[in-house]
PDB file of C-alpha atoms in Angstrom:
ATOM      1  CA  UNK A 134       0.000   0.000   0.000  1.00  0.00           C
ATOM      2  CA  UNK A 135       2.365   2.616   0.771  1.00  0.00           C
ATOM      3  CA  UNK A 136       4.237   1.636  -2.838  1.00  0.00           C
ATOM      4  CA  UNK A 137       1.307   3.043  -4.212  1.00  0.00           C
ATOM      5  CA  UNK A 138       0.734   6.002  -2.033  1.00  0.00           C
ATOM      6  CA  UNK A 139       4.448   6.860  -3.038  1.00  0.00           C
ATOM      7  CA  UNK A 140       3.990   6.186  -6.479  1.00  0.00           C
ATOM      8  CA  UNK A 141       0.765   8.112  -6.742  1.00  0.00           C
ATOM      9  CA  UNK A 142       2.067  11.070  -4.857  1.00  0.00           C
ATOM     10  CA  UNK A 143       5.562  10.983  -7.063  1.00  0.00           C
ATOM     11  CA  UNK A 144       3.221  11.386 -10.174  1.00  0.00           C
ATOM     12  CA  UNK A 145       0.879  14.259  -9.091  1.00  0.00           C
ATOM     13  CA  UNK A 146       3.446  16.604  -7.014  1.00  0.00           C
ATOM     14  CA  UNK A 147       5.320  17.162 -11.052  1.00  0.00           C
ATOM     15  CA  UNK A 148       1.849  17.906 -12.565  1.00  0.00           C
ATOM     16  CA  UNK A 149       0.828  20.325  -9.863  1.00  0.00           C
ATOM     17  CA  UNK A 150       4.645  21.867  -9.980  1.00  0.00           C
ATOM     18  CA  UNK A 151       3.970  22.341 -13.847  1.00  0.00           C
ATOM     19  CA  UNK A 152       0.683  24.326 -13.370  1.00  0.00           C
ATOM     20  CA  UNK A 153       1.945  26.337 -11.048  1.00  0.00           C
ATOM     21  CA  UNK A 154       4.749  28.003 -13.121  1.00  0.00           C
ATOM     22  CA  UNK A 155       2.600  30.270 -15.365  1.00  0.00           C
ATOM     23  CA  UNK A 156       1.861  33.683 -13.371  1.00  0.00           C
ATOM     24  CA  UNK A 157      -1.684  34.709 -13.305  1.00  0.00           C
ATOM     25  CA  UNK A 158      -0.469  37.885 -15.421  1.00  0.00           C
ATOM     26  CA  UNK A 159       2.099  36.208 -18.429  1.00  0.00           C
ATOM     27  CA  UNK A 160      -0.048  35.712 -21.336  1.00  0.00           C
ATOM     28  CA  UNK A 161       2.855  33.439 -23.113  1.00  0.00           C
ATOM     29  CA  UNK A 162       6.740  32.578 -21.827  1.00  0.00           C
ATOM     30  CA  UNK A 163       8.968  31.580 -24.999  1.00  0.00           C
ATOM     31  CA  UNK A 164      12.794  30.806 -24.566  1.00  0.00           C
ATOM     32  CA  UNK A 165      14.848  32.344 -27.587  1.00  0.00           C
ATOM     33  CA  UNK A 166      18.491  30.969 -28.137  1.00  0.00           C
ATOM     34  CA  UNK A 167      20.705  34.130 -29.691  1.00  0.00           C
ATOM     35  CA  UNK A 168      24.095  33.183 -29.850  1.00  0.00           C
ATOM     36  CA  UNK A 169      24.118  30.057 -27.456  1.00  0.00           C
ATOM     37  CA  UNK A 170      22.043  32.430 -24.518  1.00  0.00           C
ATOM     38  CA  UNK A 171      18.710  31.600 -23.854  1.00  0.00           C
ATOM     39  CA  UNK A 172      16.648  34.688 -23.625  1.00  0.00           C
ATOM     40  CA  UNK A 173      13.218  34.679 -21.421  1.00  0.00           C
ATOM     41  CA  UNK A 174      10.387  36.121 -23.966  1.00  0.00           C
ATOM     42  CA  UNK A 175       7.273  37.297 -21.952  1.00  0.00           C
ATOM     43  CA  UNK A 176       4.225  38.688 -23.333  1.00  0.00           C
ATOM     44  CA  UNK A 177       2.538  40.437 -19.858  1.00  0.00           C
ATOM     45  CA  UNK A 178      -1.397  41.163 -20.728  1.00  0.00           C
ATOM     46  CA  UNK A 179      -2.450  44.199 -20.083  1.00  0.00           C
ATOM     47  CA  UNK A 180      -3.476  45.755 -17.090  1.00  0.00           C
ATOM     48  CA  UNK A 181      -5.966  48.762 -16.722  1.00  0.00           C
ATOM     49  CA  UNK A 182      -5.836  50.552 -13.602  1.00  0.00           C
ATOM     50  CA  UNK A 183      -8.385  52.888 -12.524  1.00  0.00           C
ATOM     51  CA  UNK A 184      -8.993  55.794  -9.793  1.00  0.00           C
ATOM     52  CA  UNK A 185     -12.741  55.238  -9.595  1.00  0.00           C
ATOM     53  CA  UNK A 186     -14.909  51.995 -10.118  1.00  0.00           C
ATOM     54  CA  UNK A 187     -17.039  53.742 -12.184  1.00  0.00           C
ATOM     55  CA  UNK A 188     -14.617  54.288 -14.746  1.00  0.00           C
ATOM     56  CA  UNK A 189     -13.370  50.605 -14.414  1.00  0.00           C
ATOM     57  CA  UNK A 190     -17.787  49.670 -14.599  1.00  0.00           C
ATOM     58  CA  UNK A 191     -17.604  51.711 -17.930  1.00  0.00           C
ATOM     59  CA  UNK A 192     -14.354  50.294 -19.339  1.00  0.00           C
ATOM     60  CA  UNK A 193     -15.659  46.231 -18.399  1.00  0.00           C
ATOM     61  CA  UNK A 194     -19.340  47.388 -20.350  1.00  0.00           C
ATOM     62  CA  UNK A 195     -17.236  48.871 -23.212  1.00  0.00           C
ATOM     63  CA  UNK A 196     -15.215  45.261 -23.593  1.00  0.00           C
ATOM     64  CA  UNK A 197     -18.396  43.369 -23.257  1.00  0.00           C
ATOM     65  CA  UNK A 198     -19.950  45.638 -25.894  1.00  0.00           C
ATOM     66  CA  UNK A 199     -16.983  45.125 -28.740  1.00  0.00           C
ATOM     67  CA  UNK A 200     -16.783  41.293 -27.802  1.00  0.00           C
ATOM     68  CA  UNK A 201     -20.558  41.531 -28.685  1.00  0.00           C
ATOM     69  CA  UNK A 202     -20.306  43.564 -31.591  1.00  0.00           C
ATOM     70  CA  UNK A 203     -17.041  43.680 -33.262  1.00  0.00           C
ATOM     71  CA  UNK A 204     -17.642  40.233 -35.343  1.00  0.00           C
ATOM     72  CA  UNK A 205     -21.030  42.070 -36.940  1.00  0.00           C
ATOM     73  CA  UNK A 206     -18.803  44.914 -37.789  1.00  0.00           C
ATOM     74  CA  UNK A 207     -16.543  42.445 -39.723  1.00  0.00           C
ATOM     75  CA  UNK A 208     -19.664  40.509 -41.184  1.00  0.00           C
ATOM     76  CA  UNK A 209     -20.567  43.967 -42.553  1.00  0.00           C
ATOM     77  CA  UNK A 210     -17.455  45.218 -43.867  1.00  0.00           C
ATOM     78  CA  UNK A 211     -17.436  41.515 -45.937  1.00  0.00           C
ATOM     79  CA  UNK A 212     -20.968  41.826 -47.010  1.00  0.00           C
ATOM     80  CA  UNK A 213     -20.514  45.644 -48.084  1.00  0.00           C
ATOM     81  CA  UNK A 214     -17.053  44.615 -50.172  1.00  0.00           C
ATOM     82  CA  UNK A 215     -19.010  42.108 -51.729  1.00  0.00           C
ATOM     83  CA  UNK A 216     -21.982  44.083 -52.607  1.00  0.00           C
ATOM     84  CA  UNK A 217     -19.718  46.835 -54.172  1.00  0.00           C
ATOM     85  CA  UNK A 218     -17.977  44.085 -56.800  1.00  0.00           C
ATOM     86  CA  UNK A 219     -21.510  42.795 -57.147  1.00  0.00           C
ATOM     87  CA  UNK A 220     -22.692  46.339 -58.118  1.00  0.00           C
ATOM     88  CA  UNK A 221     -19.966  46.939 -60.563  1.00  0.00           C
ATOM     89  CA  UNK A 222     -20.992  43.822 -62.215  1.00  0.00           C
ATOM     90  CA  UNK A 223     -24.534  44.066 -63.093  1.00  0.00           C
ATOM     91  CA  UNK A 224     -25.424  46.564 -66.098  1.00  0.00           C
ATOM     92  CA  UNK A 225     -28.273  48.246 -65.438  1.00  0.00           C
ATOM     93  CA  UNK A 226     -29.787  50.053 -62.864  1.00  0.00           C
ATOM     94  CA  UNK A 227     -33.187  48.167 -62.495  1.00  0.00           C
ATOM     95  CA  UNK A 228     -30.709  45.030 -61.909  1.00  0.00           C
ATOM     96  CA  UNK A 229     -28.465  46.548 -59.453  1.00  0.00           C
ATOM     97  CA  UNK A 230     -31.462  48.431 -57.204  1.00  0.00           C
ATOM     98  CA  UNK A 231     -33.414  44.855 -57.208  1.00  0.00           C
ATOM     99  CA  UNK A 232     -30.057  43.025 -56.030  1.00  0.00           C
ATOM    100  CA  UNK A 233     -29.939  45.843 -53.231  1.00  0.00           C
ATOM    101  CA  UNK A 234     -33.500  44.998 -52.410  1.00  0.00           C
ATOM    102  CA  UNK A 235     -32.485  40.970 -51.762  1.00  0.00           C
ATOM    103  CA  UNK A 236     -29.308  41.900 -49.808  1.00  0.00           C
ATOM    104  CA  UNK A 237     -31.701  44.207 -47.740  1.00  0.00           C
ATOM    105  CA  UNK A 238     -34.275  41.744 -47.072  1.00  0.00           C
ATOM    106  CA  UNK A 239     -31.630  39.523 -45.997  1.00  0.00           C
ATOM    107  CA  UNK A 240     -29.540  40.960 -44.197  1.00  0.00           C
ATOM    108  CA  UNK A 241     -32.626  42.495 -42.016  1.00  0.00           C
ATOM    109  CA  UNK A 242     -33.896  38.696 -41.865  1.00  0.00           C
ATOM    110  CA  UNK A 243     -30.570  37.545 -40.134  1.00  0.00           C
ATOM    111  CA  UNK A 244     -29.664  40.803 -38.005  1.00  0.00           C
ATOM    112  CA  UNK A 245     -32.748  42.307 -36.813  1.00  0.00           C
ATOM    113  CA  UNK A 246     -33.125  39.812 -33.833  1.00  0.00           C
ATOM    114  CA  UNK A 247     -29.345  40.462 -32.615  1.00  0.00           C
ATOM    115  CA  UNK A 248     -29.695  44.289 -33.179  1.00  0.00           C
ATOM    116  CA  UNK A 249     -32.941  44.169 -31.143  1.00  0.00           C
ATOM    117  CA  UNK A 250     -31.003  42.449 -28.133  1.00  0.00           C
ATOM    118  CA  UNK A 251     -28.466  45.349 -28.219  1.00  0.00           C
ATOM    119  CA  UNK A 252     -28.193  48.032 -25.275  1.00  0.00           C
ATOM    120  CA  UNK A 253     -27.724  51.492 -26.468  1.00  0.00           C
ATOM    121  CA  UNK A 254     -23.608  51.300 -25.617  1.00  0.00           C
ATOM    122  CA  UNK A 255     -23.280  48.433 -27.950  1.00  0.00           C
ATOM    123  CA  UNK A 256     -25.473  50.276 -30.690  1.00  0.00           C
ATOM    124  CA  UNK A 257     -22.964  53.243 -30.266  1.00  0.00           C
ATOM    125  CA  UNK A 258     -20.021  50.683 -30.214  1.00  0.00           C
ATOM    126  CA  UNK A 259     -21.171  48.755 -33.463  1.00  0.00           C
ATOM    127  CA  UNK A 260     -21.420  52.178 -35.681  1.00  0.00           C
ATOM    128  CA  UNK A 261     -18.165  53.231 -34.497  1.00  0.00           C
ATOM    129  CA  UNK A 262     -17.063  49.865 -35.502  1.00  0.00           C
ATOM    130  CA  UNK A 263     -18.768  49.860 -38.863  1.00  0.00           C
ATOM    131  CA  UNK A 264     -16.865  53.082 -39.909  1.00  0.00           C
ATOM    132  CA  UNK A 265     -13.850  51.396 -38.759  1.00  0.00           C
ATOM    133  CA  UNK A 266     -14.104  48.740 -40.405  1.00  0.00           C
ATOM    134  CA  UNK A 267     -15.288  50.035 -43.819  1.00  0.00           C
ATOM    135  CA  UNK A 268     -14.439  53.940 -43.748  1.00  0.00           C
ATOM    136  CA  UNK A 269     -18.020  54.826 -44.285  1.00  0.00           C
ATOM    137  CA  UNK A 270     -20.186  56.220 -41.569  1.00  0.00           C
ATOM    138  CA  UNK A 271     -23.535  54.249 -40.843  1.00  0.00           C
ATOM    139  CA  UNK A 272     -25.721  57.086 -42.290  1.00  0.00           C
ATOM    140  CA  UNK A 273     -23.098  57.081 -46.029  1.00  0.00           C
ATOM    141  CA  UNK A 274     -23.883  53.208 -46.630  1.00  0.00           C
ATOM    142  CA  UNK A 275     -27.616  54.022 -45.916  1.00  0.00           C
ATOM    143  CA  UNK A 276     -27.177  56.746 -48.140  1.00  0.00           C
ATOM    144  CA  UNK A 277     -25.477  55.072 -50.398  1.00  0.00           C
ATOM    145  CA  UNK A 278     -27.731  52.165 -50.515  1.00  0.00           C
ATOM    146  CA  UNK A 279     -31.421  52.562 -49.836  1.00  0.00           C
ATOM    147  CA  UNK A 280     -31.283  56.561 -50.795  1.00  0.00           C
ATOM    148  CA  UNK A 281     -30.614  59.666 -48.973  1.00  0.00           C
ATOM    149  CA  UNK A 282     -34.518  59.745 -47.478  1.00  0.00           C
ATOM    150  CA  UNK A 283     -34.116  56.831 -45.987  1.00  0.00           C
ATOM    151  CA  UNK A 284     -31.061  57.669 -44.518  1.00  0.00           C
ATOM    152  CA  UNK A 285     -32.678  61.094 -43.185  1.00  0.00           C
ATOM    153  CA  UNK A 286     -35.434  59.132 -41.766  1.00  0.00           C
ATOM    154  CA  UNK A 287     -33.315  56.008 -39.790  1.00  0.00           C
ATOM    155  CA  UNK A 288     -30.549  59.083 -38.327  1.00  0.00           C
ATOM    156  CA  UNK A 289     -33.992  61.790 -37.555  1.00  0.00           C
ATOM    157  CA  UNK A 290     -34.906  58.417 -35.677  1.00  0.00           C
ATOM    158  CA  UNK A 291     -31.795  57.698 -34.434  1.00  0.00           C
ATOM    159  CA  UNK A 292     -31.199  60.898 -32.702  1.00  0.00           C
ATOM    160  CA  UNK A 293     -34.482  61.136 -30.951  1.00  0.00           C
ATOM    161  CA  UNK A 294     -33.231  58.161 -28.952  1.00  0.00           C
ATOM    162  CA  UNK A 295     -29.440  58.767 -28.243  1.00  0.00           C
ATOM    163  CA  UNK A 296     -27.674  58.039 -31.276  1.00  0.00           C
ATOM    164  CA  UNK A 297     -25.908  59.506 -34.148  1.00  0.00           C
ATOM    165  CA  UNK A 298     -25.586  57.284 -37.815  1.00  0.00           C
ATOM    166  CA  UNK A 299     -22.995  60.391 -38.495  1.00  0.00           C
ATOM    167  CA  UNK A 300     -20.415  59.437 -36.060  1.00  0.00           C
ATOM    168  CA  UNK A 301     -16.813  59.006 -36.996  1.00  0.00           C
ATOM    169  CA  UNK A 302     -14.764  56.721 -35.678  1.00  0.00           C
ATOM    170  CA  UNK A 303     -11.653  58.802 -34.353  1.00  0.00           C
ATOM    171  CA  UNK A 304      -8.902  55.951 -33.219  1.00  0.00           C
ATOM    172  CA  UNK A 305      -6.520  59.009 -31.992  1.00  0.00           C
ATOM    173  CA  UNK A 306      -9.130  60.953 -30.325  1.00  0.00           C
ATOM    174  CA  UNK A 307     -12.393  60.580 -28.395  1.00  0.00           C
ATOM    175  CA  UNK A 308     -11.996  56.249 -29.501  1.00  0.00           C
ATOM    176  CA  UNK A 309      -8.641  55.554 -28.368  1.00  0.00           C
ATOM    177  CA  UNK A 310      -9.610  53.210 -25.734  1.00  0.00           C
ATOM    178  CA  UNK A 311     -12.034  51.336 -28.301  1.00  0.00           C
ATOM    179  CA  UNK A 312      -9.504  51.300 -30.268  1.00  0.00           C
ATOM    180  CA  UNK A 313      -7.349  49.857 -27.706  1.00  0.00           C
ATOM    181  CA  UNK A 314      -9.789  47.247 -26.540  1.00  0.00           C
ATOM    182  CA  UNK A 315     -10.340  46.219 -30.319  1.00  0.00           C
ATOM    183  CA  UNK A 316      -7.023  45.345 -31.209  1.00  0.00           C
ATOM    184  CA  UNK A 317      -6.906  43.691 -27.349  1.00  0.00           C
ATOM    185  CA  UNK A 318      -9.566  41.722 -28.979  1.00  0.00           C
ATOM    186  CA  UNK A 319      -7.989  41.106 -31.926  1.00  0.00           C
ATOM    187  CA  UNK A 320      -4.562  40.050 -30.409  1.00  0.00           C
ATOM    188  CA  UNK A 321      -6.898  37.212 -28.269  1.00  0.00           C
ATOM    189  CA  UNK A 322      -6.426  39.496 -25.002  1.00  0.00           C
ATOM    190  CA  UNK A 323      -9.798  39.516 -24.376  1.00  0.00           C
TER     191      UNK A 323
END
């Protein structure tokens, strides 16, 4: 009996030694060889600090907002690239506004029941996010696509509750910490 008590405790204390090596804050430890030294690589994730909890509330609703989000915003900028070389190749403009039409009814088929589950901080995150993605403003691809009344109407509407199709997405400016958390996000920070 105590053979196997040894045994068994010989083969769990290297496993729990082994889990116990990665830090709570490394994201990834790599060992480079330069010249027969071996160099320590560590990639430390990023740490926020914050003077008030609001602001660290606020920052945690921003991340859960682009997590939610940014993947429509790259779903659009595909289906918008695509609907441009679909547009340059049909010849008339009867063809083109009926193709429109389709990718409309579509796209407000599959969307409309996420976009309905949004808050109003992820519907402010996700048109920053499509003019980041495709350096067009929510209101210019309405515009561009379903007419300049419509695109009056959806931003008259927009405004009355809190929003703006017109915003610009400034990554140097008042977005710096979206833009900060969306490349987090797209590094696998997050």
């Amino acid at each position: 009996m105590k053979k196997y008590l040894l045994f068994l405790l010989a083969a769990i204390l290297p496993a729990l030694r082994i889990g116990a090596q990665q830090s709570p804050g490394v994201a990834c430890q790599e060992w480079q060889v330069v010249a027969g030294d071996t160099i320590p690589h560590v990639r430390i994730r990023p740490v926020w600090v914050f003077a008030r909890g609001a602001d660290l509330r606020r920052y945690r609703k921003l991340v859960a907002a682009v997590k939610k989000v940014y993947p429509v915003a790259k779903i659009a900028r595909a289906r918008m690239t695509e609907m441009e070389t679909e547009l340059q190749r049909l010849p008339t403009k009867k063809a083109q506004k009926a193709y429109i039409r389709g990718v409309y009814r579509q796209i407000k088929e599959e969307y409309t029941p996420v976009v309905r589950h949004m808050t109003r901080t992820q519907g402010k995150v996700l048109l920053k996010l499509i003019d980041r993605e495709t350096d067009y403003t929510a209101y210019e691809v309405l515009r561009e696509f379903r007419g300049g009344f419509v695109a009056g109407f959806w931003q008259t509407l927009s405004r009355v509750f809190g929003q703006d199709l017109k915003s610009e997405y400034d990554a140097e400016g008042d977005d710096r910490l979206l833009e900060q958390i969306v490349r987090y996000y797209e590094a696998g920070l997050l």
